Amino acid sequence: MPAVVYLWYTYNELNVDSWLKETKEDGRGLSDFIRNQKVLSKSKTKQIKMASEGPTILINVQEQCDLCDEPILFQCGECRIKLCSSCANEHHLHESKHDIKSYVSDKSELKSISVLCKIHVDRMCGLYCQDCEVPVCEQCITTGHHGYHDLKNTQDLLQEKKTIINLDTKEMENILETQLVNIQKRLDVLACTSPSKYEDLEEAVLQHGKKWHDAVEKVVKTFLSEIQRMKNGEKDILNKLTQDIVNLICNTENNMKLNKEMIEAFEAEKILGYKTKSEGIRSKIPEINVPNPSFTEFEVTESKIVHENFGVLKTKVMFIDDERRKSREMVQTYVDHPTVPKLVEKLTQLRTIETGLSAVYSLSCMENSELWVHGTDYAIVRIDRRNKKLERIKTMSFDGNVGITLNREGELVYTDFEDKSVNILKKSHTHAVIRLSGWKPRDVCVTMEGDLLVSMSSDDEQRARVVKYRGTKSIQEYHHDLKGRPLFPAGDTALHVTENKNWDVCVAVTSAQVVVVLNGLGAVRFKYSDKSGKKEFRPMGLATDSQCHILVTDYFNSRVQVIDKNGKLLRNIEGHGIYLPLSVCVCNYDTIYIGDSTGKIKQIQHLK
């Protein structure tokens, strides 16, 4: 069977029939024919597939020098001319400052590809078995080893794979490499700042411990002072009693002496007029009740007295979030895997919850499906799905000036605008974890790393920003983009904030009618605004689901818009009695809770 010969070359005119005739007549080789025909020139390339009875031959004829007919080895970086070895030396003598480099052809079409069969080594493979994942030749097929298998033309498959490789490489260059580099930079920063972070934590605990020591010492001093007062008082009483007893003894002894003298003298008149004195003396004898001073120790239970009252320490250490990685993989394979939750074709309303409030400005869902809600009064209320009120937290703010979220432990975290504080509810006791000066908090979100994202406005309500806190320490601010331009317009201070599952920071700027989405470094990924509604777009609440969808309440159009992580509108959630929605949150199994201006909460399933 004839072997295949691939010839890549440049040409002006090449008569292949002439070459075949001449080689038959005088046996000249192909290289002699090419040299005699002087076909090496600066022109386009062509591939010829010929049959030969001899062994497989693969020829790759090089391009020629721009100054002579020799093969190209170098190229001048300034002149861009292609040079052979001798011309390169000559060019360097005249232009010593020019940069002459090895020549690399950018014509990928000049590369020929041949695949030899691994079983029949003298055969070329024209097909590829996709079941066995091996190239196959004609003889492999005739032997029946690949019967009923999915065979594909090698050249077609190579082109497909080449396209896939190029796309994959581009993906790695444009996305993965950037993310990995950013993570590396972040890890470098974390490695440098991590020790100081724990040093600050240790110092804070020691300082707080000193306060406790000072408080205990003060209490001890108070007790000791009281004991000393008791001791001195008892000493004074004892001294007085002792003196009284001494005087009484002297008086008694004196009376005893007078009585004896009177009896011995037998003075009749005195004896007849004698009145008893012992009763008077006996009445002066004190009843001495000496109390035994004691100190009753309260039980010192470390977990009860110290731990619960000393402070709160987050003991979680850095870890690799496999759940988050799985979430990313789920989003990446959203289209390919039907098990990944998808948007339902027809929205289903599960229930309506009557809160009794005139409006639901903020809400957050617990794992047991209980809800924390804030409305028009000075309180946050925990209710179940039957609107049974289970707990009430007083605030100094009302009418939407309270932001609600839950931390990883399921504890309530909320902002109090008028109190300038961010608070956490632990075992029915409220603790202020952040107290601002010159700023008032608007909304709050707990990130996947356990940090707090807090949106806030200045006291004069002319500036706005979002700040990330780790504990009580500010670690990042979002108020300008990477070019120093303001992210939020002056005077527009109603910001609602959340973090998406891909670490994007999403901010709804209400009066500016826009949702600004930033990456973790603070660069603007996109801005979303919608003009399709009958009325103006007014984002009032934000939430994200497991698929990185961003849910935005469109207040005036009485709907919730669902956009993907890149800002593409996927659907509108409207109807179902939703009227002027103010808040939205996502709970278990991607169930959506929407709070509106009627004080009702709609529970809707939008993923399947």
XYZ file of C-alpha atoms in Angstrom:
608
model
C 0.000 0.000 0.000
C 1.492 3.381 -0.931
C 2.789 5.493 1.931
C 1.791 9.104 2.328
C 4.174 11.926 1.644
C 3.485 15.445 2.943
C 5.339 18.307 1.320
C 5.241 21.856 2.680
C 6.946 24.458 0.493
C 6.759 27.893 -0.999
C 6.401 28.263 -4.703
C 5.943 30.492 -7.758
C 5.138 27.822 -10.292
C 5.650 24.116 -9.669
C 4.613 21.530 -12.208
C 4.172 18.351 -10.151
C 3.381 16.272 -13.228
C 6.706 17.457 -14.679
C 8.524 16.334 -11.530
C 6.846 12.927 -11.550
C 7.807 12.480 -15.224
C 11.405 13.543 -14.696
C 11.896 11.363 -11.608
C 10.695 8.362 -13.555
C 13.041 9.127 -16.436
C 16.308 9.902 -14.695
C 15.622 8.980 -11.031
C 16.343 12.450 -9.740
C 15.173 13.115 -6.203
C 12.642 15.662 -5.093
C 15.265 17.953 -3.608
C 17.171 18.075 -6.907
C 13.969 18.934 -8.723
C 13.135 21.732 -6.295
C 16.642 23.146 -6.561
C 16.613 23.032 -10.358
C 13.139 24.596 -10.539
C 14.190 27.337 -8.041
C 10.883 27.145 -6.287
C 12.091 28.594 -2.989
C 10.806 32.162 -2.985
C 8.832 34.650 -0.882
C 5.290 33.604 -1.674
C 2.386 31.707 -0.206
C 2.562 28.101 0.942
C 0.868 25.034 -0.399
C 0.405 21.461 0.769
C 0.576 18.541 -1.661
C -0.359 15.000 -0.813
C 1.267 12.434 -3.077
C 1.551 8.694 -3.254
C 4.837 6.884 -3.263
C 5.760 3.245 -3.220
C 8.682 3.908 -0.917
C 8.745 4.568 2.815
C 6.963 7.528 4.382
C 8.754 10.829 3.665
C 8.035 14.072 5.515
C 9.610 17.171 4.009
C 9.458 20.657 5.447
C 11.103 23.091 3.079
C 12.190 26.265 4.859
C 11.504 29.834 3.858
C 14.376 31.675 2.196
C 16.472 34.643 3.323
C 15.228 38.092 2.285
C 18.707 38.904 0.877
C 19.645 35.578 -0.736
C 18.306 32.071 -1.420
C 19.596 30.433 1.753
C 17.245 29.127 4.492
C 16.190 31.581 7.198
C 17.836 31.295 10.612
C 17.590 34.839 12.028
C 15.461 37.962 11.978
C 16.349 41.594 12.712
C 14.111 43.030 15.406
C 14.393 46.590 14.040
C 14.323 45.999 10.272
C 12.063 42.918 10.511
C 13.983 41.275 7.652
C 14.623 37.539 7.652
C 18.260 36.481 7.348
C 20.396 33.426 6.815
C 23.548 32.900 8.874
C 25.968 34.738 6.549
C 23.565 37.632 5.884
C 22.952 37.978 9.622
C 26.703 38.391 10.221
C 26.943 40.940 7.443
C 23.909 42.859 8.738
C 25.359 42.920 12.255
C 28.604 44.453 10.953
C 26.687 47.373 9.381
C 23.994 47.696 12.056
C 25.688 46.696 15.298
C 22.926 48.173 17.493
C 20.170 46.157 15.881
C 18.732 43.219 17.810
C 19.143 40.049 15.765
C 17.250 37.039 17.115
C 16.596 33.473 16.084
C 13.754 33.282 13.601
C 10.537 31.605 14.682
C 7.908 31.191 11.994
C 4.439 32.411 12.945
C 2.845 30.445 10.144
C 1.284 27.562 11.965
C -0.029 26.231 8.687
C 3.562 25.285 7.705
C 3.597 22.612 10.373
C 2.705 19.186 9.062
C 1.263 16.543 11.289
C 1.532 12.826 10.727
C 0.314 10.127 13.108
C 1.824 6.660 12.836
C -0.172 3.661 13.966
C 1.157 2.121 17.201
C 0.157 -1.395 16.116
C 0.959 -1.259 12.378
C 4.026 0.937 12.559
C 4.342 1.393 8.780
C 0.815 2.749 8.485
C -0.482 6.289 8.795
C -3.608 6.860 10.909
C -6.397 8.663 9.140
C -9.045 8.021 11.820
C -9.357 8.290 15.589
C -11.370 5.850 17.693
C -13.174 7.899 20.334
C -14.228 4.794 22.278
C -10.680 3.469 22.654
C -9.123 6.964 22.525
C -6.380 5.883 20.072
C -5.502 6.760 16.453
C -6.271 3.904 14.042
C -5.115 3.043 10.504
C -7.007 1.305 7.725
C -5.644 -2.091 8.708
C -6.871 -1.633 12.311
C -10.373 -1.169 10.971
C -10.233 -4.145 8.572
C -9.125 -6.444 11.413
C -12.375 -5.627 13.194
C -10.825 -4.328 16.443
C -12.936 -1.183 16.310
C -16.216 -2.475 14.996
C -19.210 -0.282 15.841
C -16.889 2.184 17.512
C -17.216 5.948 17.096
C -14.529 6.783 14.504
C -13.659 10.307 13.490
C -11.402 11.771 10.822
C -8.046 12.566 12.410
C -7.617 15.905 10.669
C -11.142 17.049 11.618
C -10.634 15.973 15.221
C -7.257 17.712 15.322
C -8.875 20.952 14.278
C -11.599 20.541 16.921
C -9.043 19.742 19.610
C -6.887 22.636 18.473
C -9.845 24.986 18.916
C -10.571 23.527 22.361
C -6.913 23.853 23.399
C -6.788 27.462 22.212
C -9.967 28.310 24.111
C -8.736 26.488 27.208
C -5.388 28.276 27.024
C -7.136 31.614 26.641
C -9.332 30.783 29.626
C -6.261 29.975 31.703
C -4.480 33.119 30.583
C -7.373 35.542 30.948
C -9.141 34.155 34.022
C -7.415 31.436 35.976
C -3.968 32.984 35.907
C -5.333 36.335 37.072
C -7.261 34.737 39.906
C -4.302 32.631 41.009
C -1.971 35.617 40.915
C -4.450 37.661 42.956
C -4.783 34.820 45.457
C -0.993 34.538 45.668
C -0.716 38.278 46.329
C -3.444 38.007 48.924
C -1.711 35.066 50.596
C 1.542 37.045 50.664
C -0.260 39.915 52.359
C -1.962 37.516 54.777
C 1.363 35.845 55.584
C 2.816 39.257 56.462
C -0.189 40.536 58.407
C -1.250 37.308 60.102
C 1.219 37.489 63.051
C 0.343 41.116 63.832
C -3.345 40.246 63.653
C -2.956 37.692 66.422
C -0.591 39.944 68.340
C -3.312 42.605 68.333
C -5.794 39.966 69.478
C -3.511 38.846 72.310
C -2.938 42.448 73.356
C -6.686 43.113 73.349
C -7.333 40.073 75.553
C -4.496 41.035 77.915
C -5.741 44.611 78.188
C -9.263 43.404 78.816
C -7.881 40.916 81.332
C -6.117 43.790 83.071
C -9.453 45.566 83.324
C -10.896 42.452 84.897
C -7.913 42.191 87.260
C -8.343 45.853 88.175
C -12.058 45.314 88.726
C -11.394 42.240 90.877
C -8.709 44.067 92.860
C -11.103 46.963 93.394
C -13.749 44.548 94.683
C -11.167 42.850 96.904
C -10.080 46.234 98.310
C -13.714 47.100 98.995
C -14.209 43.844 100.854
C -10.977 44.300 102.817
C -11.944 47.861 103.711
C -15.316 46.667 104.959
C -13.643 43.939 107.007
C -11.296 46.523 108.532
C -14.253 48.762 109.384
C -15.997 45.812 111.010
C -12.855 44.915 112.923
C -12.318 48.470 114.206
C -15.983 48.782 115.147
C -15.906 45.552 117.064
C -12.697 46.643 118.830
C -14.312 49.910 119.946
C -17.350 48.049 121.244
C -15.178 45.572 123.123
C -13.154 48.383 124.685
C -16.341 50.166 125.830
C -17.837 46.953 127.196
C -14.614 46.165 129.006
C -14.573 49.603 130.631
C -18.231 49.274 131.622
C -17.572 45.869 133.151
C -14.527 47.206 135.048
C -16.605 50.074 136.411
C -19.424 47.702 137.326
C -16.980 45.392 139.089
C -15.541 48.281 141.085
C -19.021 49.502 141.948
C -20.067 45.983 142.985
C -16.965 45.465 145.111
C -17.508 48.836 146.779
C -21.160 47.986 147.561
C -20.114 44.598 148.912
C -17.603 46.295 151.255
C -20.175 48.811 152.524
C -22.715 46.054 153.171
C -20.217 44.008 155.188
C -19.212 47.015 157.279
C -22.874 47.839 157.896
C -23.613 44.270 159.119
C -20.524 44.170 161.326
C -21.391 47.535 162.911
C -25.014 46.500 163.159
C -26.205 49.964 162.316
C -29.947 49.493 162.938
C -31.111 52.626 161.158
C -29.147 51.852 157.946
C -30.198 48.222 158.046
C -33.853 49.179 158.333
C -33.594 51.612 155.387
C -31.480 49.291 153.150
C -32.617 48.784 149.574
C -31.258 45.955 147.481
C -28.560 46.849 144.988
C -27.878 43.486 143.346
C -30.845 43.801 141.003
C -29.500 47.095 139.749
C -26.083 45.611 139.239
C -27.543 42.566 137.491
C -29.499 44.788 135.131
C -26.280 46.463 134.071
C -24.596 43.214 133.113
C -24.510 43.240 129.249
C -25.688 40.341 127.118
C -22.615 39.875 124.896
C -23.482 38.424 121.460
C -20.321 38.173 119.430
C -21.084 37.397 115.722
C -18.592 35.293 113.859
C -17.708 37.265 110.650
C -17.763 35.162 107.537
C -17.326 35.452 103.760
C -19.725 33.545 101.544
C -18.044 32.661 98.265
C -20.157 32.578 95.165
C -19.456 29.580 92.975
C -16.827 30.512 90.401
C -17.838 28.593 87.286
C -15.472 29.617 84.511
C -17.897 29.074 81.626
C -20.699 30.875 83.445
C -19.041 33.863 85.087
C -15.847 34.442 83.137
C -16.502 33.228 79.603
C -19.996 34.656 79.305
C -19.054 38.035 80.748
C -15.417 38.424 79.760
C -15.969 38.713 75.990
C -16.361 36.790 72.755
C -13.435 35.194 70.960
C -13.845 33.724 67.484
C -11.752 30.598 67.729
C -12.104 29.516 64.109
C -8.831 29.400 62.216
C -8.082 29.777 58.534
C -9.339 26.907 56.392
C -9.933 25.975 52.769
C -13.622 26.329 52.033
C -14.407 23.141 50.131
C -18.125 23.923 50.222
C -17.459 27.188 48.484
C -15.276 25.451 45.918
C -18.082 22.970 45.291
C -20.458 25.900 44.886
C -18.165 27.363 42.241
C -18.012 24.023 40.464
C -21.801 23.847 40.533
C -22.034 27.269 38.938
C -19.385 26.350 36.354
C -21.278 23.195 35.361
C -24.709 24.813 35.551
C -25.634 24.015 31.953
C -24.056 20.567 31.697
C -25.440 18.946 34.844
C -29.183 18.753 35.341
C -28.716 18.084 39.088
C -27.576 21.669 39.584
C -30.527 23.880 40.617
C -32.018 25.739 37.664
C -34.623 28.449 37.313
C -38.116 26.997 37.433
C -40.215 27.730 34.385
C -43.225 28.711 36.472
C -42.768 30.399 39.815
C -44.494 28.814 42.801
C -45.690 30.802 45.801
C -45.433 28.613 48.887
C -47.115 30.853 51.467
C -47.872 34.391 52.613
C -46.767 35.454 56.095
C -48.754 38.226 57.775
C -46.303 40.099 60.011
C -48.716 42.694 61.339
C -46.226 45.421 60.369
C -47.108 48.212 57.973
C -43.942 47.437 55.945
C -41.041 44.949 56.014
C -37.836 46.916 55.495
C -35.381 44.173 56.470
C -35.587 40.437 56.969
C -33.351 37.422 57.360
C -34.209 33.724 57.505
C -32.860 31.253 60.048
C -32.097 27.601 59.306
C -35.282 26.510 61.082
C -37.256 28.844 58.769
C -37.931 31.364 61.516
C -37.546 34.985 60.404
C -36.038 38.122 61.867
C -37.941 41.150 60.543
C -37.749 44.916 60.976
C -40.532 47.277 60.038
C -41.732 50.731 60.985
C -41.288 50.552 64.762
C -38.244 50.609 67.036
C -37.728 46.866 67.138
C -36.558 43.696 65.412
C -38.908 40.761 65.862
C -38.305 37.030 65.511
C -41.373 35.241 64.143
C -42.213 31.788 62.881
C -44.054 31.068 59.644
C -47.398 31.389 61.448
C -46.421 34.921 62.555
C -46.072 33.860 66.173
C -43.778 36.428 67.799
C -40.961 34.629 69.599
C -38.522 37.415 70.524
C -38.287 41.206 70.348
C -35.123 43.357 70.254
C -35.434 47.091 70.897
C -33.567 49.539 68.645
C -33.080 53.299 68.508
C -33.919 53.381 64.788
C -36.983 52.681 62.672
C -38.346 52.892 59.086
C -35.598 51.005 57.298
C -32.640 52.344 59.254
C -31.860 48.880 60.602
C -29.979 46.240 58.578
C -30.344 42.549 59.465
C -28.209 39.480 58.747
C -27.109 36.245 60.439
C -23.553 35.117 61.141
C -22.162 31.606 60.672
C -23.402 30.585 64.117
C -26.934 31.684 63.209
C -26.782 34.665 65.581
C -28.523 37.932 64.710
C -26.272 40.779 63.551
C -27.908 44.165 62.977
C -27.122 47.835 62.441
C -28.699 50.647 64.450
C -28.481 53.876 62.439
C -29.225 56.344 65.244
C -27.082 54.482 67.778
C -24.156 54.354 65.258
C -23.573 50.734 66.173
C -23.337 47.253 64.712
C -24.634 44.702 67.206
C -24.740 40.970 67.761
C -27.341 39.053 69.759
C -25.865 36.293 71.926
C -28.129 34.297 74.221
C -30.724 37.089 74.336
C -28.075 39.694 75.227
C -27.073 42.429 72.777
C -23.409 43.394 72.404
C -22.145 46.321 70.307
C -19.245 44.890 68.272
C -18.642 48.089 66.237
C -19.376 51.644 67.287
C -18.821 54.338 64.655
C -17.764 57.968 64.962
C -18.683 60.438 62.236
C -20.558 57.713 60.357
C -23.882 55.928 60.688
C -24.355 52.271 59.620
C -27.000 51.417 57.023
C -26.820 47.742 56.064
C -24.714 44.759 57.089
C -23.704 41.453 55.506
C -21.643 38.529 56.841
C -19.099 37.357 54.261
C -18.158 33.751 53.592
C -14.951 34.361 55.567
C -16.966 35.499 58.587
C -16.128 39.200 58.192
C -18.703 41.997 58.248
C -19.508 44.225 55.268
C -21.099 47.410 56.582
C -22.543 50.158 54.388
C -22.627 53.560 56.049
C -23.241 57.253 55.487
C -21.484 60.254 56.971
C -23.202 62.223 59.731
C -24.062 64.980 57.226
C -25.357 62.257 54.834
C -23.251 63.590 51.953
C -20.833 60.649 51.641
C -21.247 56.897 51.560
C -18.936 53.912 51.727
C -18.760 50.193 52.424
C -16.251 48.936 54.999
C -15.138 45.363 55.679
C -14.484 44.540 59.331
C -12.650 41.603 60.826
C -13.815 41.601 64.399
C -13.746 45.264 65.383
C -10.918 46.208 63.008
C -11.482 47.780 59.594
C -9.517 45.828 56.952
C -10.827 47.270 53.665
C -12.862 50.221 52.420
C -14.892 50.534 49.235
C -15.580 54.139 48.265
C -13.298 54.722 45.235
C -12.495 52.496 42.283
C -8.917 51.501 41.417
C -8.496 54.762 39.459
C -9.559 56.894 42.420
C -13.019 57.763 41.117
C -15.943 57.773 43.592
C -18.003 54.591 43.516
C -21.095 56.221 44.986
C -22.410 59.704 44.105
C -22.316 62.477 46.712
C -25.515 62.758 48.696
C -26.631 59.237 47.750
C -26.160 57.405 51.030
C -28.845 54.690 51.011
C -26.657 51.667 50.281
C -27.729 48.028 50.568
C -24.893 45.488 50.522
C -24.349 41.749 50.164
C -21.576 39.379 49.070
C -22.063 36.936 46.204
C -20.815 33.354 46.334
C -17.966 34.280 43.938
C -16.700 36.906 46.467
C -18.147 39.847 44.527
C -19.366 42.740 46.665
C -22.824 43.856 45.466
C -24.085 47.308 46.434
C -27.540 48.690 45.608
C -27.343 52.492 45.373
C -31.014 53.323 45.783
C -31.514 56.880 44.530
C -28.844 56.479 41.824
C -30.954 53.601 40.418
C -27.962 51.276 39.998
C -26.436 48.118 41.442
C -22.625 48.304 41.577
C -20.784 44.966 41.604
C -17.119 44.959 42.700
C -14.569 42.186 42.860
C -12.733 41.452 46.088
C -10.038 44.039 45.303
C -12.603 46.798 44.802
C -12.493 46.969 40.987
C -15.855 47.536 39.302
C -16.944 44.373 37.491
C -20.172 45.856 36.163
C -23.020 48.230 36.961
C -26.600 47.108 36.529
C -29.633 49.295 35.894
C -32.879 48.460 34.151
C -35.113 50.748 32.075
C -37.649 48.123 30.980
C -40.151 48.851 33.742
C -43.064 51.229 33.482
C -41.583 53.226 36.337
C -38.035 54.092 37.348
C -35.700 51.372 38.649
C -35.332 51.735 42.410
C -33.239 48.960 44.064
C -34.128 48.660 47.752
C -32.924 45.189 48.802
C -30.309 42.626 47.738
C -29.705 38.907 48.134
C -27.802 36.110 46.346
C -28.568 32.419 45.913
C -26.415 29.288 45.612
C -25.940 29.787 41.860
C -24.456 33.292 42.250
C -27.674 34.876 41.021
C -28.209 38.396 42.347
C -31.770 39.232 43.429
C -32.694 42.934 43.433
C -35.984 44.422 44.626
C -37.311 46.831 41.958
C -39.481 48.922 44.298
C -41.621 51.099 42.019
C -42.237 48.267 39.513
C -43.359 45.850 42.285
C -40.990 43.083 41.250
C -37.728 41.349 42.105
C -35.190 41.061 39.300
C -32.885 38.048 39.038
C -29.558 38.692 37.274
C -26.596 36.376 36.819
C -23.128 36.992 38.255
C -22.173 39.001 35.150
C -25.193 41.316 35.172
C -27.440 39.594 32.630
C -31.162 39.767 33.441
C -32.568 36.238 33.807
C -36.135 36.857 34.962
C -38.555 39.090 36.837
C -40.403 37.807 39.909
C -43.671 39.726 39.933
C -47.326 39.190 40.657
C -48.228 36.864 43.561
C -49.493 39.916 45.445
C -46.045 41.520 45.661
C -46.512 45.264 46.147
C -43.608 47.749 46.361
C -41.012 45.224 47.645
C -38.516 46.558 50.175
C -36.448 43.518 51.174
C -35.455 40.062 49.975
C -33.517 37.134 51.429
C -32.689 33.582 50.350
C -33.178 30.681 52.755
C -32.865 26.898 52.716
C -33.057 25.204 49.321
C -32.933 28.610 47.590
C -36.374 29.609 48.818
C -36.946 33.349 48.450
C -38.640 35.546 51.055
C -39.840 38.943 49.789
C -40.974 41.634 52.227
C -43.121 44.423 50.794
C -44.863 47.668 51.736
C -48.024 45.900 52.922
C -46.188 44.203 55.785
C -46.563 40.796 54.132
C -43.786 38.333 53.300
C -44.112 36.148 50.197
C -42.310 32.809 50.181
C -41.476 31.781 46.598
C -39.546 28.868 45.076
C -37.579 30.007 42.009
C -35.022 27.177 41.613
C -35.566 23.483 41.051
